[in-house]
Amino acid sequence: MGLFFNIFVAVFASIGSFLFGYDSGIIASVITFDHFKAFVNDPGNYDSLSGAVVSTFTGGCFFGAALAGWTNDRFGRKRSIQLGATIALWGCAMQAGANNLACMLIGRIVAGFAIGILSMTVPLYNTEIAPPKIRGFIVGLAQQMIGIGFIVANWVGYGCKFLGSDTQWRLPLGLQLIPASMLLIGIQFMPYSPRWLLEQGRDEEARQVVNLLHGRPSSNSDAKNQELADQEFNQMQETIKAELNVRSRSLSDLWATPAMVKRTLVAVGVQVFGQFSGINVINYFGPTMYKTLGLSDGQALLVQGIYGAVGPITNFFFITLVLDTVGRKKPLMFGAGSFVVTYSILTAIVASFPPDESTNLAAQRAGIAMIFMTSIFFSVSFGPVSWTLASEVFPTRTRSIGTSVATCANWAFNVLFSQVSNLAMNNISWRYYLIFIILNAIDFVIIAVLFPETKGKTLEEMNEVFGDSEIVIQHSGLDRKGINEKSDADGSDDKHVIEHV
């Protein structure tokens, strides 16, 4: 029961990630619709304006992720998810009902702000409710829901292609209201993060949540499970209470010590490197890329719909069977190396067989295959691992703000690529892909040399992984591995001290 409930909570919270995936997929279709082009009504500047429709959303995401660092500390993970869902309803309604381009762009910014909050909070929430041995799977469910949202969006977009009037683009944008409403109402019935509850001094509530996530004992076989729940809660409680003595909400904490600098660089790096994979270039501008390979508008949308199903299927098997076994570092290295290969082949194909000059069908198919392979490799590397690693490396006292900064870095580069990619593909064609070859080659080296392995560790054991501190807790005269606990000379207890070594 405990595992089932844990997975259910993570999946439901990840409806916020579904919204992210749906928007990424649906806007790729919407900007190709004839009725949307007529709505924009500026054929000469359509490439830059369609880029603005995409990038204003991602710009809003940046600021939403920045605010979420504060809201998660102040109001908790669950309330931050509700806030994101509420703002998403506002932004999606503005898009679907827009009567001019300015209203559309404002709606995109507002919706992006909401997704920024959700994209930072959902992995953080899932990280803090997950047992250490399956944390990769639990947090990876956020990426799974992004993929499912992308699948739904691509097929909705393909179906709406055949509609007449402005319903062609208003309907798919308006459908976002459904998952946003479900999330707003349903998350109220999900538990708070036990670690946030401990920070607020609500220890008994936190214990109840941990017991609920582990499952309530009903037989002798469950006694061991209860013991593990008690051990996890005690370690969580002792570490967090100790950290509260030195807690601050200063951004400078993220580079206060060499080890914190390493934590921050790893979290920011893995998010930025995920953007260097070029996956969102394909997600936003896939139909445009397929047209550069010689496909018609209808064929491009159909292929994009099929493409959208490949990643989530691969991601599901990876997070279920592989991620918590092989860890984080090896998949990241595999992904970066694979992207170098796929983009090298794609570059060679487009350079050797220009779509406006060649009708080589074999080359077209090979180019499409490389795009599909990029999705597969992303789904077994940066897709699930980036969200997992970025949210698990920080200590409790800086986890919200650290995850916020890492997510902001993700969205900053997302804005950059979403704004320039359409123009770059139209103006420099295959040369644009050279950037991704170089970036991923650099990523591979950095990950191999600097990134640690964090699989199987509790969030409180990350101090050991990064070698930055030893927690010294004075509590009840106990002595445990990795923690020196001793009573005061006068026999008093319940005093917690943290020392950085």
XYZ file of C-alpha atoms in Angstrom:
501
model
C 0.000 0.000 0.000
C 2.834 2.401 0.857
C 4.572 2.057 -2.504
C 1.306 2.328 -4.423
C 0.338 5.473 -2.518
C 3.812 6.954 -3.037
C 3.572 6.412 -6.777
C -0.005 7.721 -6.913
C 0.955 10.960 -5.139
C 3.953 11.475 -7.436
C 1.895 10.829 -10.571
C -0.884 13.166 -9.486
C 1.517 15.963 -8.598
C 3.123 15.424 -12.002
C -0.032 16.643 -13.736
C 1.879 19.917 -13.466
C 4.565 18.335 -15.634
C 1.857 17.094 -18.018
C 0.862 20.728 -18.543
C 4.476 21.549 -19.387
C 4.663 18.728 -21.946
C 1.279 19.522 -23.451
C 2.132 23.170 -24.018
C 5.517 22.311 -25.524
C 3.842 19.940 -27.955
C 0.736 21.906 -28.819
C 2.503 25.168 -29.622
C 4.657 23.335 -32.162
C 1.439 22.457 -33.996
C -0.401 25.741 -33.423
C 2.272 27.913 -35.037
C 1.917 25.866 -38.256
C -1.893 26.276 -38.490
C -3.200 28.460 -41.310
C -5.872 30.044 -39.109
C -3.292 30.963 -36.478
C -1.120 32.560 -39.159
C -4.181 34.529 -40.268
C -4.781 35.537 -36.632
C -1.208 36.892 -36.386
C -1.722 38.581 -39.776
C 1.891 39.542 -40.454
C 3.345 37.136 -43.053
C 6.582 39.079 -43.466
C 7.498 38.794 -39.798
C 5.820 35.493 -38.981
C 9.045 33.597 -38.207
C 10.078 36.094 -35.534
C 6.533 36.452 -34.178
C 6.042 32.698 -33.895
C 9.376 32.556 -32.082
C 8.028 35.230 -29.735
C 4.895 33.153 -29.061
C 7.181 30.331 -27.905
C 9.818 32.384 -26.105
C 7.399 34.598 -24.137
C 6.071 31.410 -22.550
C 9.542 30.190 -21.615
C 10.430 33.676 -20.377
C 7.442 33.502 -18.031
C 8.662 30.089 -16.892
C 11.985 31.623 -15.831
C 10.331 34.123 -13.499
C 7.873 31.549 -12.187
C 10.721 29.199 -11.251
C 12.498 32.103 -9.525
C 9.438 32.939 -7.399
C 8.882 29.276 -6.545
C 12.081 29.188 -4.505
C 10.424 31.593 -2.049
C 6.897 30.142 -2.144
C 8.169 26.614 -1.470
C 9.932 27.755 1.684
C 7.122 30.015 2.841
C 3.989 28.054 1.957
C 5.265 24.565 1.209
C 5.430 22.343 -1.857
C 1.710 21.498 -1.944
C 0.525 25.105 -1.758
C 3.050 26.132 -4.421
C 1.596 23.501 -6.759
C -1.886 24.911 -6.097
C -0.613 28.404 -6.840
C 0.866 27.227 -10.125
C -2.382 25.507 -11.124
C -4.418 28.644 -10.341
C -2.185 30.880 -12.455
C -2.198 28.256 -15.232
C -6.006 28.503 -15.447
C -5.720 32.255 -15.930
C -3.014 32.075 -18.581
C -4.601 29.237 -20.565
C -7.959 31.005 -20.617
C -6.293 34.157 -21.970
C -4.640 32.197 -24.775
C -7.752 30.333 -25.826
C -9.862 33.528 -25.803
C -7.277 35.949 -27.201
C -8.703 38.540 -29.593
C -5.342 39.905 -30.701
C -1.655 38.971 -30.649
C -0.881 41.139 -27.602
C -3.475 39.269 -25.532
C -2.041 35.971 -26.763
C 1.485 36.971 -25.725
C 0.330 38.088 -22.268
C -1.519 34.797 -21.865
C 1.648 32.945 -22.862
C 3.664 34.850 -20.255
C 1.116 34.160 -17.504
C 0.852 30.470 -18.392
C 4.624 30.269 -18.574
C 4.880 31.805 -15.106
C 2.617 29.028 -13.828
C 4.591 26.279 -15.540
C 7.798 27.768 -14.117
C 6.392 27.317 -10.605
C 5.248 23.776 -11.372
C 8.403 22.707 -13.206
C 10.488 23.590 -10.148
C 8.065 22.408 -7.450
C 6.881 19.042 -8.779
C 10.360 17.405 -8.927
C 11.184 18.947 -5.544
C 7.983 17.568 -3.993
C 8.513 14.127 -5.539
C 12.135 14.117 -4.357
C 11.116 14.770 -0.764
C 8.416 12.091 -0.608
C 10.461 9.374 -2.368
C 12.248 6.472 -0.622
C 15.988 6.626 -1.468
C 16.069 3.304 -3.354
C 13.409 4.373 -5.869
C 13.914 8.141 -5.878
C 15.054 8.096 -9.500
C 11.840 6.347 -10.504
C 9.582 8.608 -8.431
C 11.170 11.853 -9.653
C 11.430 10.428 -13.175
C 7.637 10.242 -13.249
C 7.663 14.012 -13.789
C 9.532 13.491 -17.055
C 7.139 10.661 -17.899
C 4.176 12.981 -17.528
C 5.922 15.626 -19.643
C 6.192 12.989 -22.359
C 2.573 11.925 -22.037
C 1.511 15.563 -22.269
C 3.604 15.855 -25.406
C 1.940 12.773 -26.942
C -1.544 14.094 -26.227
C -0.631 17.520 -27.611
C 0.807 16.159 -30.852
C -2.255 14.088 -31.666
C -4.646 16.846 -30.612
C -2.667 19.169 -32.875
C -2.804 16.710 -35.763
C -6.575 16.323 -35.379
C -7.192 20.069 -35.108
C -5.237 20.598 -38.315
C -8.405 19.603 -40.190
C -10.754 21.990 -38.371
C -12.015 25.208 -39.892
C -12.077 28.692 -38.359
C -10.161 29.806 -35.272
C -11.346 26.671 -33.450
C -8.334 25.076 -35.120
C -6.021 26.728 -32.571
C -8.359 27.905 -29.794
C -9.568 24.402 -28.937
C -6.143 22.796 -28.362
C -5.006 25.763 -26.269
C -8.227 25.736 -24.243
C -7.926 22.026 -23.408
C -5.122 22.934 -20.997
C -7.826 24.116 -18.569
C -8.830 20.521 -17.822
C -5.579 19.219 -16.262
C -5.000 22.564 -14.524
C -8.423 22.283 -12.831
C -7.773 18.670 -11.826
C -4.451 19.637 -10.250
C -5.851 22.633 -8.378
C -8.603 20.584 -6.745
C -6.892 17.224 -6.321
C -3.568 18.303 -4.816
C -5.502 19.500 -1.755
C -5.965 15.843 -0.792
C -2.270 14.929 -1.183
C 0.144 15.022 1.809
C 2.593 17.803 2.567
C 6.296 17.121 2.147
C 7.450 15.608 5.472
C 10.722 17.534 5.273
C 8.902 20.855 4.910
C 6.664 19.930 7.850
C 9.754 19.294 9.985
C 11.123 22.693 9.023
C 7.876 24.214 10.280
C 8.060 22.341 13.603
C 5.107 20.093 12.695
C 6.953 16.916 13.639
C 3.997 14.674 14.398
C 2.360 15.497 11.050
C 5.665 14.716 9.342
C 5.854 11.334 11.086
C 2.330 10.500 9.962
C 3.201 11.373 6.348
C 6.327 9.187 6.431
C 4.290 6.277 7.849
C 1.642 6.815 5.190
C 4.243 6.817 2.396
C 5.803 3.617 3.740
C 2.468 1.927 4.406
C 0.872 1.228 7.772
C 1.964 -2.090 9.368
C -0.775 -4.715 9.474
C 1.257 -7.924 9.861
C 4.615 -9.214 11.030
C 5.952 -8.911 7.484
C 5.277 -5.185 7.655
C 7.181 -4.712 10.903
C 10.459 -4.294 9.043
C 8.855 -1.706 6.791
C 7.733 0.235 9.855
C 11.246 0.038 11.242
C 12.620 1.496 8.016
C 10.018 4.270 8.177
C 11.071 5.078 11.734
C 14.747 5.112 10.788
C 14.102 7.407 7.816
C 12.021 9.766 9.935
C 14.580 9.890 12.756
C 17.462 10.636 10.389
C 15.352 13.225 8.602
C 14.276 14.846 11.851
C 17.729 15.004 13.404
C 19.431 16.382 10.316
C 16.793 19.018 9.571
C 16.582 20.203 13.176
C 20.352 20.576 13.205
C 20.386 22.474 9.920
C 17.733 24.897 11.148
C 20.303 26.413 13.508
C 22.376 27.648 10.585
C 19.586 28.105 8.055
C 19.376 31.289 6.039
C 17.447 32.212 2.920
C 20.358 33.973 1.279
C 21.216 33.205 -2.317
C 24.881 33.450 -1.342
C 24.525 30.171 0.578
C 24.741 28.410 -2.775
C 28.410 29.356 -3.092
C 29.314 29.791 0.601
C 31.702 26.797 0.630
C 33.593 24.881 -2.084
C 31.265 21.919 -1.652
C 28.173 24.127 -2.012
C 29.675 25.590 -5.163
C 30.031 22.046 -6.491
C 26.439 21.204 -5.578
C 25.185 24.334 -7.330
C 27.292 23.780 -10.438
C 26.146 20.169 -10.708
C 22.456 21.119 -10.363
C 22.670 24.070 -12.746
C 24.937 22.161 -15.115
C 22.667 19.159 -15.511
C 19.690 21.409 -16.284
C 21.608 23.510 -18.810
C 23.153 20.437 -20.426
C 19.635 19.093 -20.891
C 18.892 22.144 -23.031
C 22.131 21.585 -24.947
C 20.673 18.251 -26.040
C 18.485 20.311 -28.385
C 15.394 18.344 -27.379
C 13.219 21.428 -26.940
C 14.285 22.734 -30.325
C 12.740 19.564 -31.746
C 9.719 19.800 -29.441
C 8.929 23.418 -30.358
C 9.994 23.404 -33.991
C 9.793 19.735 -34.982
C 7.367 20.325 -37.866
C 9.665 23.070 -39.175
C 12.648 20.717 -38.973
C 10.757 17.998 -40.815
C 9.876 20.448 -43.567
C 13.592 21.188 -43.973
C 13.905 17.464 -44.660
C 11.337 17.745 -47.455
C 8.029 16.807 -45.797
C 4.720 18.624 -46.350
C 2.869 20.380 -43.513
C 0.491 17.454 -42.967
C 3.286 14.874 -43.115
C 5.376 16.927 -40.687
C 2.574 17.027 -38.103
C 1.931 13.299 -38.506
C 5.606 12.451 -38.005
C 5.717 14.804 -34.998
C 2.785 12.898 -33.517
C 4.605 9.584 -33.910
C 7.819 11.127 -32.606
C 6.044 12.260 -29.449
C 5.250 8.668 -28.458
C 8.821 7.398 -28.721
C 10.318 9.314 -25.799
C 7.702 8.524 -23.121
C 7.740 4.806 -23.907
C 11.520 4.726 -23.634
C 11.478 6.887 -20.507
C 9.010 4.562 -18.759
C 11.192 1.486 -19.175
C 14.292 3.454 -18.202
C 12.968 4.885 -14.918
C 11.302 1.575 -14.046
C 14.155 -0.814 -14.768
C 17.416 1.095 -15.079
C 17.754 4.514 -13.421
C 17.953 3.422 -9.783
C 20.297 0.571 -10.735
C 22.923 2.277 -12.898
C 22.681 5.653 -11.178
C 22.871 9.173 -12.591
C 26.350 9.721 -14.014
C 26.575 6.933 -16.603
C 23.263 7.765 -18.303
C 24.285 11.429 -18.559
C 27.595 10.513 -20.188
C 25.814 8.132 -22.544
C 23.325 10.832 -23.513
C 25.907 13.526 -24.212
C 28.023 11.150 -26.293
C 24.977 9.938 -28.218
C 23.884 13.471 -29.094
C 27.291 14.155 -30.630
C 26.728 11.178 -32.939
C 23.102 11.903 -33.864
C 23.666 15.589 -34.588
C 26.802 14.793 -36.595
C 24.820 12.442 -38.823
C 21.881 14.862 -39.090
C 24.237 17.688 -40.040
C 25.891 15.567 -42.706
C 22.522 14.546 -44.173
C 21.071 18.053 -44.409
C 24.373 19.471 -45.733
C 24.794 16.753 -48.371
C 21.164 16.573 -49.456
C 19.615 20.064 -49.183
C 15.802 19.674 -49.088
C 15.245 22.369 -51.711
C 17.682 20.681 -54.087
C 17.444 16.943 -53.360
C 14.546 14.489 -53.391
C 16.564 11.653 -51.881
C 13.951 9.806 -49.825
C 16.543 7.627 -48.106
C 18.303 10.745 -46.804
C 14.987 12.156 -45.552
C 14.241 8.955 -43.668
C 17.726 8.855 -42.178
C 17.376 12.455 -40.981
C 14.028 11.694 -39.365
C 15.557 8.594 -37.766
C 18.291 10.724 -36.173
C 15.681 13.060 -34.701
C 13.833 10.049 -33.297
C 17.066 8.615 -31.893
C 17.772 11.952 -30.193
C 14.436 11.633 -28.396
C 15.223 8.073 -27.331
C 18.686 8.985 -26.037
C 17.271 11.994 -24.181
C 14.703 9.750 -22.502
C 17.426 7.469 -21.103
C 19.652 10.299 -19.927
C 18.942 13.989 -19.366
C 15.141 13.657 -19.508
C 14.580 11.949 -16.158
C 18.068 12.371 -14.650
C 18.248 16.170 -14.841
C 15.137 16.657 -12.680
C 16.264 13.972 -10.234
C 19.837 15.167 -9.778
C 19.056 18.885 -9.596
C 16.569 18.438 -6.762
C 18.447 15.852 -4.680
C 21.939 17.348 -4.337
C 21.111 20.243 -1.994
C 20.761 20.083 1.801
C 17.308 20.833 3.188
C 18.184 24.383 4.185
C 18.985 25.367 0.569
C 16.995 22.802 -1.413
C 14.192 25.149 -2.463
C 16.387 28.030 -3.499
C 18.968 25.736 -5.101
C 16.384 23.864 -7.148
C 14.877 27.220 -8.119
C 18.206 28.523 -9.424
C 18.851 25.321 -11.375
C 15.379 25.422 -12.928
C 15.814 29.102 -13.808
C 19.007 28.203 -15.654
C 17.065 25.571 -17.587
C 14.422 28.088 -18.622
C 16.963 30.799 -19.459
C 18.555 28.575 -22.095
C 15.125 27.368 -23.159
C 14.232 31.011 -23.907
C 17.435 31.439 -25.880
C 16.903 28.378 -28.059
C 13.178 28.946 -28.561
C 13.823 32.503 -29.752
C 16.692 31.835 -32.144
C 16.065 28.299 -33.425
C 13.376 29.053 -35.999
C 15.410 31.926 -37.438
C 18.624 29.900 -37.360
C 17.112 26.909 -39.181
C 15.710 29.186 -41.869
C 18.910 31.208 -42.308
C 21.898 28.948 -41.668
C 20.224 25.539 -42.046
C 22.491 22.581 -41.156
C 25.213 24.805 -39.648
C 22.942 25.369 -36.658
C 23.314 21.726 -35.649
C 27.082 22.148 -35.326
C 26.456 24.096 -32.110
C 24.872 21.042 -30.489
C 27.725 18.774 -31.567
C 30.261 21.037 -29.860
C 28.190 21.665 -26.734
C 27.504 17.984 -26.099
C 31.143 17.043 -26.588
C 32.047 19.563 -23.876
C 29.220 18.258 -21.648
C 30.552 14.715 -21.880
C 33.961 15.730 -20.540
C 32.548 17.856 -17.708
C 30.167 15.126 -16.545
C 32.894 12.468 -16.647
C 35.337 14.548 -14.614
C 33.199 16.548 -12.170
C 29.806 14.910 -11.579
C 29.376 12.606 -8.528
C 27.140 9.530 -8.233
C 24.151 9.969 -5.896
C 22.036 6.842 -6.384
C 20.679 5.094 -3.292
C 21.620 7.887 -0.897
C 19.098 9.553 1.370
C 18.797 13.308 0.967
C 20.452 13.655 4.365
C 23.461 11.587 3.181
C 24.361 13.966 0.341
C 26.813 15.651 2.755
C 28.913 12.504 2.469
C 28.689 12.478 -1.338
C 29.874 16.062 -1.678
C 32.234 15.935 1.289
C 31.176 19.311 2.579
C 30.030 18.738 6.124
C 29.612 16.397 9.025
C 26.536 16.827 11.114
C 27.186 16.830 14.843
C 23.966 16.379 16.757
C 23.697 16.492 20.511
C 20.642 14.463 21.272
C 19.869 11.935 23.986
C 23.429 10.600 24.292
C 23.173 8.360 21.198
C 26.043 7.430 18.883
C 25.333 6.502 15.245
C 27.388 5.980 12.114
C 28.098 9.259 10.331
C 26.605 11.267 13.190
C 28.243 12.041 16.490
C 25.523 12.459 19.060
C 26.340 13.264 22.639
C 24.541 14.694 25.600
C 25.451 17.967 27.199
C 27.723 17.890 30.212
C 24.825 18.873 32.417
C 22.719 15.980 31.158
C 20.339 18.088 29.066
C 19.324 16.939 25.598
C 17.351 18.009 22.549
C 20.041 20.483 21.509
C 21.081 20.342 17.869
C 24.273 21.719 16.416
C 25.610 21.555 12.883
C 29.302 21.949 12.145
C 30.886 22.278 8.707
C 34.192 20.439 8.364
